[in-house]
Tab-separated table of C-alpha atoms and ligand atoms in Angstrom:
chain	number	residue	atom	x	y	z
A	624	MET	CA	50.978	86.573	48.875
A	625	THR	CA	49.226	85.064	51.904
A	626	GLN	CA	51.051	82.663	54.143
A	627	ALA	CA	50.246	78.958	54.247
A	628	ARG	CA	47.928	77.575	56.921
A	629	LEU	CA	49.701	75.350	59.431
A	630	MET	CA	48.635	71.707	59.679
A	631	ASP	CA	48.524	71.173	63.415
A	632	GLY	CA	49.706	67.628	64.094
A	633	THR	CA	49.910	68.210	67.830
A	634	ALA	CA	46.196	69.007	68.144
A	635	LEU	CA	45.038	66.173	65.877
A	636	ALA	CA	47.350	63.686	67.612
A	637	ARG	CA	46.000	64.760	71.000
A	638	ARG	CA	42.449	64.003	69.866
A	639	ILE	CA	43.458	60.619	68.456
A	640	VAL	CA	45.288	59.708	71.668
A	641	GLU	CA	42.275	60.733	73.781
A	642	GLU	CA	40.010	58.481	71.704
A	643	THR	CA	42.584	55.700	71.883
A	644	ALA	CA	42.790	56.023	75.688
A	645	LYS	CA	39.013	55.558	75.937
A	646	LYS	CA	39.224	52.429	73.771
A	647	ALA	CA	42.142	51.100	75.837
A	648	ALA	CA	40.206	51.626	79.105
A	649	ASP	CA	37.142	49.895	77.672
A	650	LEU	CA	39.219	46.965	76.453
A	651	THR	CA	40.961	46.620	79.805
A	652	GLU	CA	37.637	46.639	81.635
A	653	ARG	CA	36.072	44.063	79.336
A	654	THR	CA	38.998	41.628	79.153
A	655	GLY	CA	40.983	42.258	82.326
A	656	SER	CA	44.085	42.752	80.146
A	657	ALA	CA	45.570	46.102	79.201
A	658	PRO	CA	46.864	46.520	75.633
A	659	CYS	CA	50.638	45.998	75.645
A	660	LEU	CA	53.303	47.394	73.313
A	661	ALA	CA	56.819	45.930	73.349
A	662	THR	CA	59.491	48.429	72.326
A	663	VAL	CA	62.826	47.060	71.140
A	664	LEU	CA	65.911	49.246	70.857
A	665	VAL	CA	69.317	48.115	69.636
A	666	GLY	CA	72.135	50.329	70.925
A	667	GLU	CA	71.905	53.753	72.508
A	668	ASP	CA	71.555	56.257	69.688
A	669	PRO	CA	70.440	59.379	71.613
A	670	ALA	CA	67.643	60.321	69.174
A	671	SER	CA	66.268	56.777	69.195
A	672	VAL	CA	66.404	56.653	73.001
A	673	THR	CA	64.351	59.872	73.063
A	674	TYR	CA	61.781	58.620	70.539
A	675	VAL	CA	61.314	55.322	72.382
A	676	ARG	CA	60.912	57.170	75.671
A	677	MET	CA	58.298	59.441	74.066
A	678	LYS	CA	56.400	56.358	72.869
A	679	GLN	CA	56.539	54.753	76.329
A	680	ASN	CA	55.339	57.967	78.047
A	681	ARG	CA	52.449	58.362	75.647
A	682	CYS	CA	51.516	54.691	76.106
A	683	ARG	CA	51.397	55.157	79.852
A	684	LYS	CA	49.151	58.217	79.543
A	685	ALA	CA	46.802	56.308	77.215
A	686	GLY	CA	46.498	53.264	79.504
A	687	ILE	CA	48.677	51.079	77.276
A	688	GLU	CA	51.258	48.944	79.022
A	689	SER	CA	54.737	49.157	77.538
A	690	ARG	CA	57.485	46.610	77.902
A	691	HIS	CA	60.973	47.643	76.884
A	692	VAL	CA	63.743	45.423	75.554
A	693	ALA	CA	67.110	47.226	75.388
A	694	LEU	CA	69.721	45.316	73.407
A	695	PRO	CA	73.428	46.137	73.172
A	696	ALA	CA	74.742	47.782	69.980
A	697	ALA	CA	76.677	44.585	69.180
A	698	THR	CA	73.511	42.458	69.012
A	699	THR	CA	73.562	40.244	65.911
A	700	THR	CA	70.719	39.828	63.432
A	701	THR	CA	70.192	36.265	64.704
A	702	GLU	CA	69.887	37.449	68.301
A	703	LEU	CA	67.531	40.261	67.357
A	704	VAL	CA	65.376	37.931	65.262
A	705	GLY	CA	65.247	35.554	68.255
A	706	THR	CA	64.021	38.337	70.552
A	707	LEU	CA	61.377	39.451	68.055
A	708	ARG	CA	60.133	35.885	67.568
A	709	GLU	CA	59.811	35.455	71.334
A	710	LEU	CA	57.797	38.660	71.610
A	711	SER	CA	55.698	37.568	68.631
A	712	ALA	CA	54.863	34.314	70.419
A	713	ASN	CA	54.106	35.980	73.763
A	714	PRO	CA	50.316	36.284	74.181
A	715	THR	CA	50.635	39.151	76.682
A	716	VAL	CA	52.325	41.362	74.046
A	717	HIS	CA	49.910	42.770	71.464
A	718	GLY	CA	52.139	45.095	69.456
A	719	ILE	CA	55.868	45.236	68.657
A	720	LEU	CA	57.902	48.322	67.817
A	721	LEU	CA	61.465	47.840	66.597
A	722	GLN	CA	63.077	51.264	66.663
A	723	HIS	CA	64.886	52.305	63.499
A	724	PRO	CA	67.824	52.689	62.737
A	725	MET	CA	69.400	49.644	64.358
A	726	GLY	CA	73.001	49.589	63.134
A	727	ASP	CA	74.513	48.834	59.731
A	728	HIS	CA	75.533	45.291	60.707
A	729	ILE	CA	71.885	44.274	61.187
A	730	ASP	CA	69.811	42.816	58.362
A	731	GLU	CA	66.910	45.181	58.847
A	732	ARG	CA	64.521	43.264	56.592
A	733	ALA	CA	65.159	39.978	58.397
A	734	ALA	CA	64.463	41.735	61.692
A	735	PHE	CA	61.219	43.383	60.533
A	736	GLU	CA	59.991	40.080	59.067
A	737	ALA	CA	60.457	38.391	62.462
A	738	ILE	CA	57.555	40.482	63.766
A	739	ALA	CA	54.250	38.591	63.607
A	740	PRO	CA	51.973	40.416	61.125
A	741	GLU	CA	49.143	40.663	63.681
A	742	LYS	CA	51.526	42.489	66.063
A	743	ASP	CA	53.075	44.750	63.403
A	744	VAL	CA	51.588	47.956	64.812
A	745	ASP	CA	54.440	49.987	63.266
A	746	GLY	CA	53.540	48.699	59.773
A	747	VAL	CA	57.049	47.582	58.810
A	748	THR	CA	56.553	44.023	57.493
A	749	PHE	CA	56.071	43.021	53.866
A	750	ALA	CA	52.552	41.888	54.797
A	751	SER	CA	51.662	45.374	56.053
A	752	PHE	CA	53.284	46.992	53.019
A	753	ALA	CA	51.137	44.852	50.730
A	754	THR	CA	47.809	45.653	52.417
A	755	MET	CA	48.790	49.326	52.615
A	756	SER	CA	49.695	49.406	48.921
A	757	PHE	CA	46.352	47.937	47.913
A	758	GLY	CA	44.445	50.297	50.212
A	759	LEU	CA	43.175	47.299	52.199
A	760	PRO	CA	42.557	47.217	55.965
A	761	GLY	CA	45.682	46.442	57.973
A	762	PHE	CA	48.428	48.226	59.821
A	763	VAL	CA	50.055	51.207	58.124
A	764	SER	CA	53.560	52.555	58.662
A	765	CYS	CA	53.050	55.084	61.422
A	766	THR	CA	54.439	58.274	59.891
A	767	PRO	CA	52.819	57.662	56.474
A	768	GLY	CA	49.522	56.762	58.137
A	769	GLY	CA	49.742	59.928	60.223
A	770	ILE	CA	50.405	62.005	57.103
A	771	LEU	CA	47.279	60.667	55.379
A	772	ARG	CA	45.222	61.463	58.488
A	773	LEU	CA	46.547	65.027	58.436
A	774	LEU	CA	45.624	65.392	54.762
A	775	ASP	CA	42.100	64.150	55.526
A	776	GLU	CA	41.791	66.478	58.498
A	777	TYR	CA	42.594	69.466	56.279
A	778	ASP	CA	40.312	68.259	53.449
A	779	VAL	CA	43.143	67.533	51.041
A	780	ASP	CA	41.943	64.799	48.701
A	781	PRO	CA	44.981	63.239	46.969
A	782	ALA	CA	42.876	61.935	44.056
A	783	GLY	CA	44.115	63.327	40.762
A	784	LYS	CA	46.835	65.401	42.436
A	785	ARG	CA	50.505	65.224	41.540
A	786	ALA	CA	52.352	64.036	44.652
A	787	VAL	CA	56.131	64.167	44.828
A	788	VAL	CA	57.734	62.071	47.564
A	789	VAL	CA	61.342	62.974	48.261
A	790	GLY	CA	62.953	59.903	49.841
A	791	ARG	CA	62.404	56.170	49.427
A	792	SER	CA	63.069	54.637	52.841
A	793	ALA	CA	61.234	51.454	53.841
A	794	ILE	CA	59.423	53.058	56.789
A	795	LEU	CA	58.613	56.435	55.283
A	796	GLY	CA	59.151	57.339	51.618
A	797	LYS	CA	58.047	54.087	49.953
A	798	PRO	CA	54.931	53.510	52.067
A	799	VAL	CA	53.711	57.125	51.956
A	800	GLY	CA	53.937	57.017	48.164
A	801	MET	CA	51.919	53.789	48.098
A	802	LEU	CA	49.268	55.231	50.412
A	803	LEU	CA	48.956	58.288	48.153
A	804	LEU	CA	48.758	56.048	45.081
A	805	ALA	CA	46.029	53.975	46.758
A	806	ARG	CA	44.156	57.267	47.164
A	807	ASP	CA	44.513	57.974	43.409
A	808	ALA	CA	47.328	60.518	43.454
A	809	THR	CA	49.859	60.540	40.599
A	810	VAL	CA	53.012	59.773	42.534
A	811	THR	CA	56.639	60.546	41.670
A	812	TYR	CA	59.439	59.270	43.915
A	813	CYS	CA	62.627	61.341	44.070
A	814	HIS	CA	65.862	60.158	45.648
A	815	SER	CA	69.624	60.569	45.641
A	816	ARG	CA	69.867	59.611	41.928
A	817	THR	CA	67.102	61.965	40.780
A	818	ARG	CA	68.637	64.269	38.186
A	819	ASP	CA	66.690	67.500	38.725
A	820	LEU	CA	64.957	67.492	42.110
A	821	PRO	CA	63.802	71.163	42.016
A	822	ALA	CA	62.120	70.558	38.627
A	823	ALA	CA	60.217	67.569	40.029
A	824	VAL	CA	59.179	69.475	43.170
A	825	ARG	CA	57.924	72.398	41.067
A	826	GLU	CA	55.340	70.056	39.485
A	827	ALA	CA	53.893	68.890	42.795
A	828	ASP	CA	50.464	69.675	44.223
A	829	ILE	CA	51.525	67.693	47.301
A	830	VAL	CA	55.179	67.515	48.387
A	831	VAL	CA	56.244	64.979	51.003
A	832	ALA	CA	59.810	65.595	52.155
A	833	ALA	CA	61.137	62.428	53.794
A	834	VAL	CA	64.833	62.316	53.120
A	835	GLY	CA	66.602	63.459	56.286
A	836	ARG	CA	68.454	66.421	54.719
A	837	PRO	CA	67.940	69.681	56.645
A	838	ARG	CA	66.087	72.378	54.621
A	839	LEU	CA	66.675	70.571	51.296
A	840	ILE	CA	63.368	71.719	49.807
A	841	ARG	CA	63.279	75.471	49.257
A	842	GLY	CA	60.326	77.787	48.887
A	843	GLN	CA	61.372	78.922	45.416
A	844	ASP	CA	60.729	75.353	44.174
A	845	ILE	CA	57.289	74.993	45.728
A	846	LYS	CA	54.393	75.431	43.316
A	847	PRO	CA	52.208	78.287	44.615
A	848	GLY	CA	49.296	76.766	46.575
A	849	ALA	CA	50.904	73.334	47.016
A	850	VAL	CA	50.475	71.272	50.193
A	851	VAL	CA	53.830	70.719	51.880
A	852	ILE	CA	54.377	67.837	54.294
A	853	ASP	CA	57.703	67.935	56.095
A	854	ALA	CA	58.467	64.470	57.455
A	855	GLY	CA	62.165	65.117	58.016
A	856	TYR	CA	63.699	64.303	61.411
A	857	ASN	CA	67.009	66.103	61.673
A	858	PRO	CA	69.003	67.095	64.753
A	859	GLY	CA	67.730	70.238	66.422
A	860	ASN	CA	64.133	69.665	65.250
A	861	VAL	CA	64.916	70.946	61.758
A	862	GLY	CA	62.832	69.567	58.920
A	863	ASP	CA	63.674	68.746	55.303
A	864	VAL	CA	61.843	71.871	54.130
A	865	ASP	CA	63.090	75.427	54.439
A	866	PHE	CA	59.998	76.495	56.371
A	867	ASP	CA	60.449	80.274	56.178
A	868	SER	CA	60.520	80.354	52.394
A	869	ALA	CA	58.057	77.478	51.823
A	870	VAL	CA	55.383	79.038	54.052
A	871	GLU	CA	55.230	81.966	51.613
A	872	ARG	CA	54.300	79.695	48.677
A	873	ALA	CA	52.318	76.757	50.051
A	874	SER	CA	48.613	76.728	50.905
A	875	LEU	CA	49.109	74.228	53.770
A	876	ILE	CA	52.318	73.200	55.495
A	877	THR	CA	53.305	71.016	58.438
A	878	PRO	CA	55.605	72.664	60.974
A	879	VAL	CA	58.584	70.916	62.575
A	880	PRO	CA	58.068	70.327	65.441
A	881	GLY	CA	54.321	69.935	65.813
A	882	GLY	CA	53.369	68.465	62.431
A	883	VAL	CA	54.074	64.927	61.344
A	884	GLY	CA	56.038	63.811	64.464
A	885	PRO	CA	53.145	63.690	66.958
A	886	MET	CA	50.997	61.898	64.358
A	887	THR	CA	53.576	59.083	64.181
A	888	ILE	CA	53.125	58.244	67.850
A	889	ALA	CA	49.338	58.710	67.813
A	890	THR	CA	49.090	56.206	64.941
A	891	LEU	CA	51.290	53.733	66.807
A	892	LEU	CA	49.069	53.896	69.902
A	893	GLU	CA	45.869	53.632	67.890
A	894	GLN	CA	47.155	50.555	66.052
A	895	THR	CA	48.368	48.943	69.288
A	896	VAL	CA	44.883	49.139	70.799
A	897	ALA	CA	43.343	47.813	67.564
A	898	ALA	CA	45.819	44.888	67.591
A	899	ALA	CA	45.049	44.137	71.239
A	900	ALA	CA	41.303	44.204	70.608
A	901	ARG	CA	41.674	41.706	67.774
A	902	GLN	CA	43.976	39.417	69.771
A	903	LEU	CA	41.750	39.547	72.838
A	904	GLY	CA	38.746	38.668	70.706
A	905	VAL	CA	36.833	41.921	71.213
B	73	LIG	N1	60.419	51.804	63.981
B	73	LIG	C1	60.378	53.126	63.712
B	73	LIG	N2	61.496	53.838	63.759
B	73	LIG	C2	61.424	55.176	63.455
B	73	LIG	C3	60.204	55.802	63.150
B	73	LIG	C4	59.045	54.999	63.120
B	73	LIG	O1	57.909	55.468	62.825
B	73	LIG	N3	59.164	53.664	63.412
B	73	LIG	N4	60.154	57.158	62.946
B	73	LIG	C5	61.312	57.997	63.170
B	73	LIG	C6	61.400	58.724	64.457
B	73	LIG	N5	60.230	58.775	65.328
B	73	LIG	C7	59.756	57.646	65.863
B	73	LIG	O2	60.369	56.654	66.020
B	73	LIG	C8	59.688	60.033	65.773
B	73	LIG	C9	60.336	61.219	65.531
B	73	LIG	C10	59.810	62.427	66.005
B	73	LIG	C11	58.646	62.439	66.712
B	73	LIG	C12	58.062	63.701	67.267
B	73	LIG	O3	56.964	63.677	67.779
B	73	LIG	N6	58.789	64.794	67.191
B	73	LIG	C13	58.313	66.036	67.750
B	73	LIG	C14	59.464	66.814	68.313
B	73	LIG	C15	60.131	66.074	69.431
B	73	LIG	C16	60.947	66.933	70.320
B	73	LIG	O4	60.488	67.977	70.727
B	73	LIG	O5	62.065	66.498	70.643
B	73	LIG	C17	57.607	66.861	66.682
B	73	LIG	O6	57.919	66.662	65.489
B	73	LIG	O7	56.790	67.671	67.059
B	73	LIG	C18	57.984	61.250	66.933
B	73	LIG	C19	58.500	60.057	66.468
B	73	LIG	C20	62.598	57.239	63.025
B	73	LIG	N7	62.559	55.922	63.486
């Protein structure tokens, strides 16, 4: 049995960021304003601090200004909503990123909905979910959008394929399933109440693992020749797929690190520049 080909998210993300940097420079020259992303972080969860820092660094390299708002862990929903509304009303901010998770005491939906749809470059509002679900132009959730770009890059057409999405989170599982459905895949969502997960996975031509459980999906349950997308972020850079066994069965597989992760940030930057261009009238 031959081993799966790796889907190189690092290389594709680098190309997207290079293109985005050119667009950002052009926009800055034409308008005198650089695209600006506001990042908002509630609390100091170490992983979230790292991800936000990665986003800021990549923004800087791409010529995108980033403005950071660090809020204490005890911030209330009302306070957070107030901050997001202020950023939404600020004409010098073109995109808003509210880092997830933000603490159990926060009404996450209320917070996401406080982001103006035209600044929702992370694709987390109901408005973005609706356009995404109908396959219409608009902002996509960054990881799901990045996954679809990877599939396109490797000539995987979801149409007619059986796609199994493991996980149903608002920023990952649900939207990636809707994007695949909009591209004519037959989509099954699996989650904590799914009775026989291995049986569902065995049916899949495309598996998207997005549940946050280290090595949950095992090679023995992968249909030979399937495309395996590992969107799991677990401590120690471990994915949701048992890579060593899955690589023996799949035709294409994303590594962790170097697969879906870099695509998340590339999509965020690309959408920030697109949002700025629209707001600056270019
Ligand atoms: N508001 C959001 N919150 C979260 C999102 C999101 O898209 N929007 N996604 C995840 C985490 N995340 C970004 O926030 C993220 C995770 C991992 C990576 C990444 O590039 N990982 C690298 C490895 C990094 C390392 O070496 O430490 C990789 O996979 O190659 C980017 C973004 C949760 N929250």
